[in-house]
Coordinates of C-alpha atoms and ligand atoms in Angstrom, one line a residue:
M1 CA 0.0 0.0 0.0
R2 CA 2.4 2.6 -1.2
F3 CA -0.3 5.2 -1.5
S4 CA -1.2 5.2 2.1
T5 CA 2.5 5.3 3.1
A6 CA 2.8 8.3 0.9
F7 CA -0.2 9.9 2.4
S8 CA 1.1 9.6 6.0
T9 CA 4.5 10.9 5.0
L10 CA 2.8 13.7 3.2
A11 CA 1.1 14.9 6.4
L12 CA 4.5 14.8 8.2
L13 CA 6.5 16.6 5.5
A14 CA 3.8 19.1 4.7
A15 CA 3.6 20.4 8.2
P16 CA 5.9 23.4 7.9
V17 CA 4.3 24.6 4.7
A18 CA 1.1 26.4 5.3
S19 CA 0.2 26.8 1.6
Q20 CA 0.3 23.1 0.7
N21 CA -3.0 21.7 -0.5
T22 CA -2.9 18.2 0.8
T23 CA -6.0 17.2 -1.1
F24 CA -4.2 18.1 -4.3
L25 CA -1.0 16.4 -3.4
T26 CA -2.7 13.2 -2.4
E27 CA -4.4 13.2 -5.8
L28 CA -1.1 13.7 -7.6
V29 CA 0.6 10.8 -5.8
Q30 CA -2.3 8.6 -6.6
Q31 CA -2.3 9.5 -10.3
L32 CA 1.4 9.0 -10.8
Q33 CA 1.3 5.6 -9.1
S34 CA -1.7 4.5 -11.2
L35 CA 0.2 5.6 -14.3
G36 CA 2.9 3.1 -13.2
L37 CA 5.7 5.8 -13.3
T38 CA 8.0 4.1 -10.8
S39 CA 11.3 4.8 -12.6
F40 CA 10.3 8.4 -13.0
I41 CA 9.7 8.5 -9.2
N42 CA 13.1 6.8 -8.6
A43 CA 14.8 9.4 -10.9
S44 CA 13.3 12.1 -8.7
T45 CA 14.9 10.4 -5.7
V46 CA 18.3 10.7 -7.2
V47 CA 17.7 14.3 -8.2
N48 CA 16.9 15.2 -4.6
Q49 CA 20.5 14.5 -3.7
T50 CA 21.8 17.8 -5.2
S51 CA 21.0 21.3 -4.2
T52 CA 20.0 22.2 -7.8
G53 CA 17.8 19.1 -7.8
Q54 CA 16.1 20.2 -4.6
S55 CA 15.4 23.7 -6.1
L56 CA 14.0 21.9 -9.1
L57 CA 11.7 19.7 -6.9
A58 CA 10.7 22.8 -5.0
E59 CA 9.6 24.5 -8.2
L60 CA 7.4 21.6 -9.2
G61 CA 3.7 22.3 -8.6
S62 CA 4.2 26.0 -7.8
G63 CA 1.8 27.0 -10.6
P64 CA 0.3 25.6 -13.8
Q65 CA 2.8 23.2 -15.4
T66 CA 3.1 20.4 -17.9
V67 CA 5.3 17.6 -16.8
F68 CA 6.5 15.1 -19.4
A69 CA 7.0 11.8 -17.5
P70 CA 8.9 9.0 -19.4
N71 CA 7.4 5.6 -18.7
N72 CA 9.5 2.7 -17.3
D73 CA 10.4 1.3 -20.7
A74 CA 11.7 4.8 -21.6
W75 CA 14.0 4.9 -18.6
A76 CA 15.3 1.4 -19.4
G77 CA 16.3 2.7 -22.8
A78 CA 18.0 5.9 -21.6
L79 CA 21.7 6.4 -22.2
P80 CA 23.7 5.5 -19.0
N81 CA 25.8 8.7 -19.2
V82 CA 22.6 10.7 -18.8
T83 CA 21.1 8.7 -15.9
S84 CA 24.3 7.8 -14.0
S85 CA 24.9 11.0 -12.1
A86 CA 22.6 13.1 -10.0
E87 CA 23.8 16.2 -11.8
S88 CA 23.0 15.0 -15.3
L89 CA 19.7 13.5 -14.1
T90 CA 18.7 16.9 -12.6
E91 CA 19.5 18.6 -15.9
L92 CA 17.5 16.0 -17.7
L93 CA 14.4 16.2 -15.4
S94 CA 14.4 19.9 -15.5
Y95 CA 14.0 19.7 -19.3
H96 CA 10.8 17.6 -18.7
V97 CA 8.9 20.4 -16.8
V98 CA 7.3 23.2 -18.7
P99 CA 5.5 26.0 -16.8
G100 CA 2.3 27.3 -18.2
T101 CA -0.9 26.1 -19.6
F102 CA -0.8 24.5 -23.1
N103 CA -4.0 24.1 -25.0
T104 CA -2.7 21.6 -27.5
T105 CA -5.6 22.0 -29.9
A106 CA -4.6 25.6 -30.4
T107 CA -1.0 25.5 -31.5
Y108 CA 0.8 27.2 -34.3
P109 CA 0.9 25.2 -37.5
N110 CA 2.3 21.9 -36.2
T111 CA 4.6 23.2 -33.5
T112 CA 4.2 24.2 -29.8
I113 CA 7.2 25.7 -28.0
G114 CA 7.4 25.9 -24.3
R115 CA 10.2 27.1 -22.0
T116 CA 11.3 24.4 -19.6
L117 CA 13.1 24.7 -16.3
L118 CA 16.5 23.6 -17.8
N119 CA 19.0 26.4 -17.4
S120 CA 22.3 24.7 -16.6
S121 CA 25.2 26.8 -17.9
D122 CA 27.0 23.8 -19.3
V123 CA 24.2 22.8 -21.7
V124 CA 22.2 26.0 -22.3
F125 CA 23.7 29.1 -24.0
L126 CA 20.7 31.2 -24.9
E127 CA 20.7 35.0 -24.8
G128 CA 20.1 36.5 -21.3
N129 CA 20.6 33.1 -19.7
K130 CA 17.1 32.1 -20.8
R131 CA 16.0 28.6 -20.0
Q132 CA 15.9 26.0 -22.8
V133 CA 12.8 25.4 -24.8
L134 CA 11.1 22.1 -25.8
A135 CA 9.2 21.7 -29.1
W136 CA 6.4 19.3 -29.7
S137 CA 3.6 18.8 -32.2
D138 CA 0.1 17.7 -31.9
L139 CA -1.1 16.3 -35.2
S140 CA -4.1 14.0 -35.5
G141 CA -4.3 13.9 -31.7
T142 CA -0.8 12.5 -31.2
V143 CA 1.6 14.6 -29.3
T144 CA 5.1 14.0 -30.6
I145 CA 8.3 15.4 -29.0
L146 CA 10.3 17.0 -31.8
N147 CA 14.1 16.9 -32.4
Q148 CA 14.6 13.6 -30.7
N149 CA 17.2 10.8 -31.4
T150 CA 14.5 8.3 -30.4
P151 CA 10.9 8.6 -31.6
N152 CA 9.0 9.9 -28.6
I153 CA 5.2 10.3 -28.2
V154 CA 2.8 10.9 -25.5
V155 CA 0.8 7.7 -24.7
N156 CA -1.2 8.8 -21.7
S157 CA -2.1 12.0 -19.9
T158 CA -3.7 13.0 -16.7
T159 CA -4.4 16.3 -15.0
V160 CA -4.1 16.9 -11.3
G161 CA -5.0 20.4 -10.2
N162 CA -2.7 22.7 -12.1
I163 CA -0.4 20.0 -13.4
T164 CA -0.8 18.1 -16.6
V165 CA 1.2 14.9 -16.7
H166 CA 2.1 13.6 -20.2
V167 CA 3.5 10.0 -20.2
T168 CA 6.1 9.6 -22.9
T169 CA 7.7 6.6 -24.6
A170 CA 11.3 7.9 -24.4
V171 CA 13.4 10.1 -22.2
I172 CA 13.6 13.6 -23.8
D173 CA 17.0 14.5 -25.1
Y174 CA 18.0 18.1 -24.6
P175 CA 19.4 20.1 -27.5
G176 CA 23.0 20.0 -28.5
D177 CA 25.2 22.3 -30.6
L178 CA 24.8 23.6 -34.2
E179 CA 27.2 21.0 -35.7
A180 CA 25.2 18.1 -34.3
A181 CA 22.0 19.6 -35.6
L182 CA 23.4 20.2 -39.1
F183 CA 24.7 16.7 -39.2
A184 CA 21.5 15.1 -37.9
N185 CA 19.5 16.9 -40.6
N186 CA 21.9 16.2 -43.5
L187 CA 22.7 19.8 -44.1
T188 CA 26.1 19.1 -45.6
S189 CA 26.3 21.9 -48.2
F190 CA 25.3 24.6 -45.7
T191 CA 27.9 23.1 -43.2
S192 CA 30.6 23.3 -45.8
A193 CA 29.6 26.9 -46.8
L194 CA 29.7 28.0 -43.2
Q195 CA 33.1 26.3 -42.7
N196 CA 34.6 27.9 -45.8
A197 CA 33.4 31.3 -44.6
S198 CA 34.8 30.7 -41.1
L199 CA 31.3 31.2 -39.7
L200 CA 30.6 27.8 -38.1
D201 CA 32.6 28.5 -34.9
T202 CA 31.3 32.0 -34.7
L203 CA 27.7 30.8 -34.8
N204 CA 28.5 28.0 -32.3
R205 CA 29.9 30.5 -29.8
Q206 CA 27.0 33.0 -29.9
H207 CA 24.5 33.2 -27.1
G208 CA 21.2 33.5 -29.0
V209 CA 21.1 32.8 -32.7
T210 CA 18.5 32.0 -35.4
I211 CA 19.6 30.1 -38.5
F212 CA 17.7 29.6 -41.7
A213 CA 19.5 26.6 -43.1
P214 CA 19.0 25.8 -46.8
S215 CA 18.7 22.1 -47.6
D216 CA 21.3 20.4 -49.8
A217 CA 18.7 20.4 -52.6
A218 CA 18.3 24.2 -52.2
F219 CA 22.1 24.6 -52.6
A220 CA 22.1 22.5 -55.6
A221 CA 19.3 24.6 -57.2
A222 CA 21.2 27.8 -56.4
Q223 CA 24.5 26.6 -57.7
Q224 CA 24.5 28.8 -60.8
N225 CA 23.7 31.9 -58.9
L226 CA 26.3 31.1 -56.2
S227 CA 29.1 30.4 -58.6
A228 CA 28.4 33.7 -60.3
A229 CA 29.3 35.4 -57.0
G230 CA 31.9 32.6 -56.4
S231 CA 35.0 34.8 -56.7
N232 CA 33.8 37.4 -54.3
A233 CA 34.1 36.0 -50.7
T234 CA 32.5 39.1 -49.2
V235 CA 29.3 38.5 -51.2
L236 CA 29.2 34.8 -50.3
T237 CA 29.7 35.6 -46.7
N238 CA 27.0 38.2 -46.8
V239 CA 24.6 35.6 -48.3
L240 CA 25.3 33.3 -45.4
R241 CA 25.0 36.1 -42.8
N242 CA 21.6 36.9 -44.3
H243 CA 20.5 33.5 -43.2
V244 CA 21.2 34.4 -39.6
I245 CA 19.6 36.5 -36.9
N246 CA 22.4 37.5 -34.5
G247 CA 21.8 37.5 -30.8
T248 CA 18.1 36.6 -30.8
T249 CA 16.4 33.2 -30.8
V250 CA 13.3 33.5 -33.0
Y251 CA 11.1 30.4 -32.9
S252 CA 8.3 29.8 -35.5
G253 CA 5.8 31.4 -33.1
N254 CA 7.9 34.5 -32.9
L255 CA 8.1 34.7 -36.7
I256 CA 4.3 34.6 -36.9
E257 CA 4.2 37.3 -34.2
L258 CA 6.3 39.6 -36.4
G259 CA 3.3 40.2 -38.6
G260 CA 4.4 42.6 -41.2
S261 CA 7.5 43.9 -39.3
N262 CA 11.1 43.0 -40.0
V263 CA 14.0 41.5 -38.0
T264 CA 17.6 42.4 -39.0
T265 CA 19.9 39.6 -40.3
G266 CA 23.5 39.1 -39.3
A267 CA 24.4 41.1 -42.4
G268 CA 22.1 44.0 -41.5
E269 CA 19.3 43.3 -44.0
G270 CA 15.6 43.2 -43.2
L271 CA 14.0 39.8 -42.9
S272 CA 10.2 39.4 -43.0
A273 CA 8.0 36.3 -42.6
T274 CA 4.6 35.4 -44.0
F275 CA 2.3 32.5 -43.2
N276 CA -0.5 31.2 -45.3
S277 CA -2.2 27.9 -45.9
T278 CA 0.9 26.6 -47.8
G279 CA 3.2 27.2 -44.7
G280 CA 5.7 29.7 -43.5
F281 CA 8.0 31.8 -45.7
V282 CA 10.9 34.2 -45.0
T283 CA 12.1 37.0 -47.3
V284 CA 15.4 38.8 -47.5
G285 CA 15.8 41.3 -50.3
N286 CA 14.1 39.8 -53.4
S287 CA 14.6 36.3 -52.2
T288 CA 11.9 34.1 -50.5
A289 CA 12.3 30.7 -49.0
G290 CA 9.8 28.3 -47.6
I291 CA 10.3 26.8 -44.1
T292 CA 10.2 23.0 -44.4
T293 CA 11.2 22.1 -40.9
P294 CA 10.8 24.7 -38.2
D295 CA 12.1 24.8 -34.6
I296 CA 15.1 22.5 -34.5
V297 CA 16.3 23.6 -31.1
L298 CA 20.0 24.3 -30.5
W299 CA 21.7 24.8 -27.2
N300 CA 22.3 28.4 -28.2
G301 CA 19.3 29.1 -30.4
V302 CA 17.2 27.7 -33.1
L303 CA 17.5 26.4 -36.7
H304 CA 14.8 26.3 -39.3
I305 CA 15.3 24.4 -42.5
V306 CA 14.4 26.3 -45.7
D307 CA 13.8 25.1 -49.3
S308 CA 15.9 27.7 -51.1
V309 CA 19.0 29.8 -50.6
L310 CA 18.2 33.5 -49.8
L311 CA 20.2 35.1 -52.6
D312 CA 21.0 38.4 -51.0
G313 CA 24.7 39.4 -51.0
D314 CA 24.1 42.9 -49.6
S315 CA 25.0 44.1 -46.2
D316 CA 24.5 47.1 -43.9
E317 CA 27.2 46.8 -41.2
S318 CA 25.8 49.6 -39.0
A319 CA 22.3 48.0 -39.0
A320 CA 23.9 44.7 -38.2
S321 CA 25.8 45.9 -35.2
S322 CA 22.9 48.0 -33.8
A323 CA 20.7 44.9 -34.1
V324 CA 23.2 42.9 -32.0
S325 CA 23.3 45.8 -29.4
S326 CA 19.5 45.9 -29.2
A327 CA 19.4 42.1 -28.9
N328 CA 21.9 42.2 -26.1
A329 CA 20.0 44.9 -24.3
A330 CA 16.7 43.1 -24.6
A331 CA 18.4 39.9 -23.4
T332 CA 19.6 41.4 -20.1
S333 CA 16.0 42.3 -19.2
S334 CA 14.8 38.8 -20.0
T335 CA 12.1 37.2 -18.1
T336 CA 10.6 33.7 -17.7
E337 CA 7.7 33.0 -20.0
S338 CA 5.1 30.5 -19.3
G339 CA 2.7 29.0 -21.9
P340 CA 3.4 28.6 -25.6
I341 CA 6.1 31.0 -27.0
G342 CA 4.8 33.4 -29.5
F343 CA 1.2 32.7 -28.8
T344 CA -1.4 34.1 -26.4
P345 CA -4.2 31.6 -25.7
T346 CA -7.5 32.6 -24.3
P347 CA -8.3 31.8 -20.7
T348 CA -9.5 28.2 -20.0
S349 CA -12.6 27.5 -18.2
A350 CA -10.5 26.7 -15.1
G351 CA -9.3 30.2 -15.1
N352 CA -5.7 29.3 -15.7
V353 CA -4.2 31.7 -18.3
A354 CA -1.0 31.2 -20.1
T355 CA -0.4 34.8 -20.9
G356 CA 3.2 34.5 -22.2
S357 CA 3.9 37.4 -19.9
S358 CA 6.7 37.4 -17.4
S359 CA 6.7 35.8 -14.0
S360 CA 9.5 35.7 -11.5
S361 CA 11.1 32.4 -11.1
A362 CA 12.5 33.5 -7.8
S363 CA 9.1 33.8 -6.2
S364 CA 8.2 30.3 -7.3
L365 CA 11.3 29.0 -5.7
E366 CA 10.1 30.2 -2.3
I367 CA 7.9 27.2 -1.8
P368 CA 10.2 25.0 0.1
L369 CA 8.6 21.6 -0.1
S370 CA 8.0 19.8 -3.3
I371 CA 5.1 17.7 -4.4
F372 CA 7.7 15.3 -5.8
G373 CA 9.5 15.1 -2.5
I374 CA 6.3 13.7 -1.1
V375 CA 5.9 11.3 -4.0
L376 CA 9.5 10.1 -3.4
A377 CA 8.9 9.7 0.2
G378 CA 6.1 7.3 -0.7
A379 CA 8.3 5.4 -3.1
L380 CA 11.1 5.1 -0.6
G381 CA 8.7 4.0 2.1
I382 CA 9.8 6.6 4.5
Ligands
NAG1 C1 -7.1 21.7 -3.3 O1 -7.0 20.8 -4.3 C2 -8.3 20.2 -4.7 C3 -8.1 19.1 -5.7 O2 -7.2 19.6 -6.7 C4 -9.2 21.4 -5.2 O3 -10.4 20.9 -5.6 C5 -9.3 22.5 -4.1 O4 -10.0 23.6 -4.7 C6 -7.9 22.9 -3.7 N1 -8.1 23.8 -2.6 C7 -7.4 25.0 -2.5 C8 -7.6 25.8 -1.3 O5 -6.7 25.4 -3.4
NAG2 C1 -3.6 5.8 -18.6 O1 -3.7 6.2 -17.2 C2 -4.8 5.7 -16.5 C3 -4.7 6.3 -15.1 O2 -4.6 7.7 -15.1 C4 -4.8 4.2 -16.5 O3 -6.0 3.8 -15.9 C5 -4.7 3.7 -17.9 O4 -4.6 2.3 -17.9 C6 -3.6 4.3 -18.6 N1 -3.6 3.9 -20.0 C7 -2.5 3.4 -20.6 C8 -2.6 3.1 -22.1 O5 -1.4 3.3 -20.1
NAG3 C1 -2.7 26.7 -9.3 O1 -1.8 27.8 -9.5 C2 -2.2 29.0 -9.0 C3 -1.2 30.0 -9.4 O2 -1.1 30.1 -10.8 C4 -2.4 28.9 -7.5 O3 -2.9 30.1 -7.0 C5 -3.3 27.7 -7.1 O4 -3.3 27.6 -5.7 C6 -2.8 26.5 -7.7 N1 -3.7 25.4 -7.5 C7 -3.3 24.2 -7.0 C8 -4.4 23.2 -6.7 O5 -2.2 24.0 -6.8
NAG4 C1 25.7 10.8 -23.7 O1 26.3 10.0 -24.8 C2 25.7 10.3 -26.1 C3 26.3 9.4 -27.1 O2 27.6 9.2 -26.9 C4 26.0 11.8 -26.4 O3 25.4 12.1 -27.7 C5 25.4 12.7 -25.3 O4 25.7 14.0 -25.6 C6 25.8 12.3 -24.0 N1 25.1 13.0 -23.0 C7 25.7 13.6 -21.9 C8 24.8 14.3 -21.0 O5 26.9 13.5 -21.7
NAG5 C1 19.7 11.9 -43.7 O1 20.2 11.0 -44.7 C2 20.2 9.6 -44.3 C3 20.8 8.8 -45.4 O2 20.4 9.2 -46.7 C4 18.7 9.2 -44.2 O3 18.6 7.9 -43.8 C5 18.1 10.1 -43.1 O4 16.7 9.9 -43.0 C6 18.3 11.6 -43.4 N1 17.8 12.4 -42.3 C7 17.1 13.4 -42.4 C8 16.7 14.2 -41.1 O5 16.7 13.8 -43.5
NAG6 C1 32.9 42.1 -53.9 O1 31.5 42.6 -54.0 C2 31.4 43.8 -53.2 C3 29.9 44.2 -53.2 O2 29.4 44.1 -54.5 C4 32.2 44.9 -53.9 O3 32.1 46.1 -53.1 C5 33.7 44.4 -53.8 O4 34.5 45.4 -54.5 C6 33.8 43.1 -54.5 N1 35.2 42.6 -54.3 C7 35.9 42.1 -55.3 C8 37.3 41.6 -54.9 O5 35.5 42.0 -56.4
NAG7 C1 27.2 38.5 -34.3 O1 27.6 39.7 -33.6 C2 28.9 39.6 -33.0 C3 29.1 40.9 -32.2 O2 28.9 42.0 -33.0 C4 29.9 39.3 -34.0 O3 31.2 39.1 -33.3 C5 29.6 38.1 -34.8 O4 30.6 37.9 -35.8 C6 28.2 38.2 -35.4 N1 27.9 36.9 -36.1 C7 27.5 36.9 -37.3 C8 27.2 35.5 -37.8 O5 27.4 37.8 -38.1
NAG8 C1 1.9 31.6 -49.6 O1 3.0 32.5 -49.7 C2 4.0 32.1 -50.6 C3 5.2 33.1 -50.4 O2 4.8 34.4 -50.6 C4 3.5 32.0 -52.0 O3 4.5 31.6 -52.8 C5 2.3 31.0 -52.0 O4 1.7 31.0 -53.3 C6 1.3 31.5 -51.0 N1 0.2 30.5 -50.9 C7 -1.1 30.8 -50.9 C8 -2.0 29.6 -50.8 O5 -1.4 31.9 -50.9
NAG9 C1 1.8 20.3 -40.8 O1 2.0 18.9 -40.9 C2 1.3 18.3 -41.9 C3 1.5 16.8 -41.7 O2 2.9 16.5 -41.6 C4 1.8 18.8 -43.2 O3 1.0 18.2 -44.3 C5 1.6 20.3 -43.3 O4 2.1 20.9 -44.4 C6 2.2 21.0 -42.1 N1 1.9 22.4 -42.1 C7 2.8 23.4 -42.0 C8 2.2 24.8 -42.0 O5 4.0 23.2 -41.9
NAG10 C1 11.6 44.3 -44.6 O1 12.3 43.3 -45.3 C2 11.9 43.1 -46.6 C3 12.7 41.9 -47.1 O2 14.0 42.0 -47.0 C4 12.2 44.3 -47.4 O3 11.8 44.2 -48.8 C5 11.5 45.5 -46.8 O4 11.9 46.7 -47.4 C6 11.8 45.6 -45.3 N1 11.0 46.7 -44.7 C7 11.5 47.6 -43.9 C8 10.5 48.5 -43.3 O5 12.7 47.6 -43.6
NAG11 C1 -8.5 25.1 -26.8 O1 -8.5 25.9 -28.0 C2 -9.6 25.6 -28.8 C3 -9.3 26.4 -30.1 O2 -9.0 27.7 -29.9 C4 -10.8 26.0 -28.1 O3 -11.9 25.7 -29.0 C5 -11.0 25.2 -26.8 O4 -12.1 25.6 -26.1 C6 -9.7 25.4 -26.0 N1 -9.8 24.5 -24.8 C7 -9.6 24.9 -23.6 C8 -9.6 23.9 -22.5 O5 -9.3 26.1 -23.4
NAG12 C1 14.9 15.6 -0.2 O1 16.1 16.2 0.3 C2 15.8 17.1 1.4 C3 17.1 17.8 1.8 O2 18.1 16.8 2.0 C4 15.2 16.3 2.6 O3 14.8 17.1 3.6 C5 14.0 15.5 2.0 O4 13.5 14.7 3.0 C6 14.3 14.7 0.8 N1 13.1 14.2 0.3 C7 13.0 12.9 0.0 C8 11.6 12.4 -0.4 O5 13.9 12.2 -0.1

């Protein structure tokens, strides 16, 4: 009778915390156990051994959240290097918690982006020390986690108070660097072009970057135009810099939010985005490309695959550097979003609103006892 053990421990642990809703916590424990998430519960036990882990556990349940909970088979298939240490397990688990309310039937075309609790400085290099995002899609009623090495879908869901638990078939991988993403997506021509222009390392080092990466087919189609400029390295470099937004991570939702306005590319040109029933398109100068795969999340930004090369070799260096300055200034006043990025849903009937507006993560850390601490207590039989 794990559940009753959990319940008695709950009363004990909850004592110093006036704001704990024991009815809610009891319900959550019951739901997680009935979902059979014993390995997830065990992982939380290990996480509780580090101070970062304790902060993470304290943050759980402090407001509306979606928790992606890998099932037992998923944990069995997880890479040992990720699960062997408390530190890496803490990083991993923090990538499975997304503050905010997500109405999965009201997403942007095919992609929802939520900001998780993962902010470890060894695996996240976003502008303004923002926390890493997770991308998922909800097509034909199946929620699929995007950008994964192992196919990963949601097979069961439950709601307890403010928390939605989505049971997944694999542990979610957090994003790696640009080179890994280019390789995984077969973007070999773009990779070579960036290497030849000495831009690959630069892009890897930046905190906050958006990259529109033409496919190999796009480069093949543009070969004639590119070789016409072939002898002029400045023009070729500008073409590549016009595929980049320097200092700002712009997800597909943010592109939609732009409406008619422009963002400035790394070469200082205006980039606009349009969306219609065919899909999403970006334009620089006279060149338009269709977005074929949006929201490939990088540890320092995001990459969108496009179906043609944006053939603009112009630049405006002062516009480029002022865009970077503005991006840096905006990043220092960064806040923690909750709810889908680039999207403001309407209030739900329960009154929970994901406004996309800022909320202080510090205040949510003030709740000293975690719901998961209590779940763990049950699993440990203490
Ligand atoms: C406590 O949680 C229960 C179940 O989720 C909910 O019905 C109740 O309104 C909550 N009470 C408070 C004071 O939040
Ligand atoms: C989904 O979870 C419920 C409990 O919330 C459980 O009764 C049901 O068997 C689960 N379904 C699957 C397919 O795991
Ligand atoms: C749900 O979150 C709100 C804050 O957004 C909080 O006031 C409320 O007490 C929470 N409800 C439960 C049951 O935890
Ligand atoms: C674990 O190992 C895999 C495969 O070698 C690697 O891709 C991944 O980055 C490693 N993860 C961590 C957290 O070290
Ligand atoms: C990359 O190319 C390989 C070999 O042609 C193929 O199996 C794989 O599906 C491709 N990956 C993507 C993301 O297109
Ligand atoms: C390269 O193109 C730029 C812009 O058109 C031009 O200013 C520059 O003189 C060219 N350089 C060479 C070596 O042709
Ligand atoms: C982005 O801006 C920084 C700072 O101005 C600069 O060093 C870097 O080369 C720029 N990156 C690109 C791709 O233009
Ligand atoms: C959507 O916009 C693109 C780019 O402007 C255009 O080529 C395409 O024809 C448009 N599709 C529709 C259905 O309007
Ligand atoms: C959304 O996904 C469906 C199925 O993969 C695809 O047919 C459609 O073109 C996608 N829509 C956009 C806007 O990318
Ligand atoms: C926005 O960018 C587009 C595409 O580069 C350009 O045609 C347009 O002039 C720009 N608009 C402004 C106001 O800069
Ligand atoms: C989710 O969004 C859809 C479409 O906007 C809406 O019809 C539905 O009522 C929403 N559901 C909730 C629970 O808010
Ligand atoms: C988690 O760690 C804290 C601090 O060491 C401890 O007070 C608490 O009992 C632990 N909870 C569980 C369930 O292990």
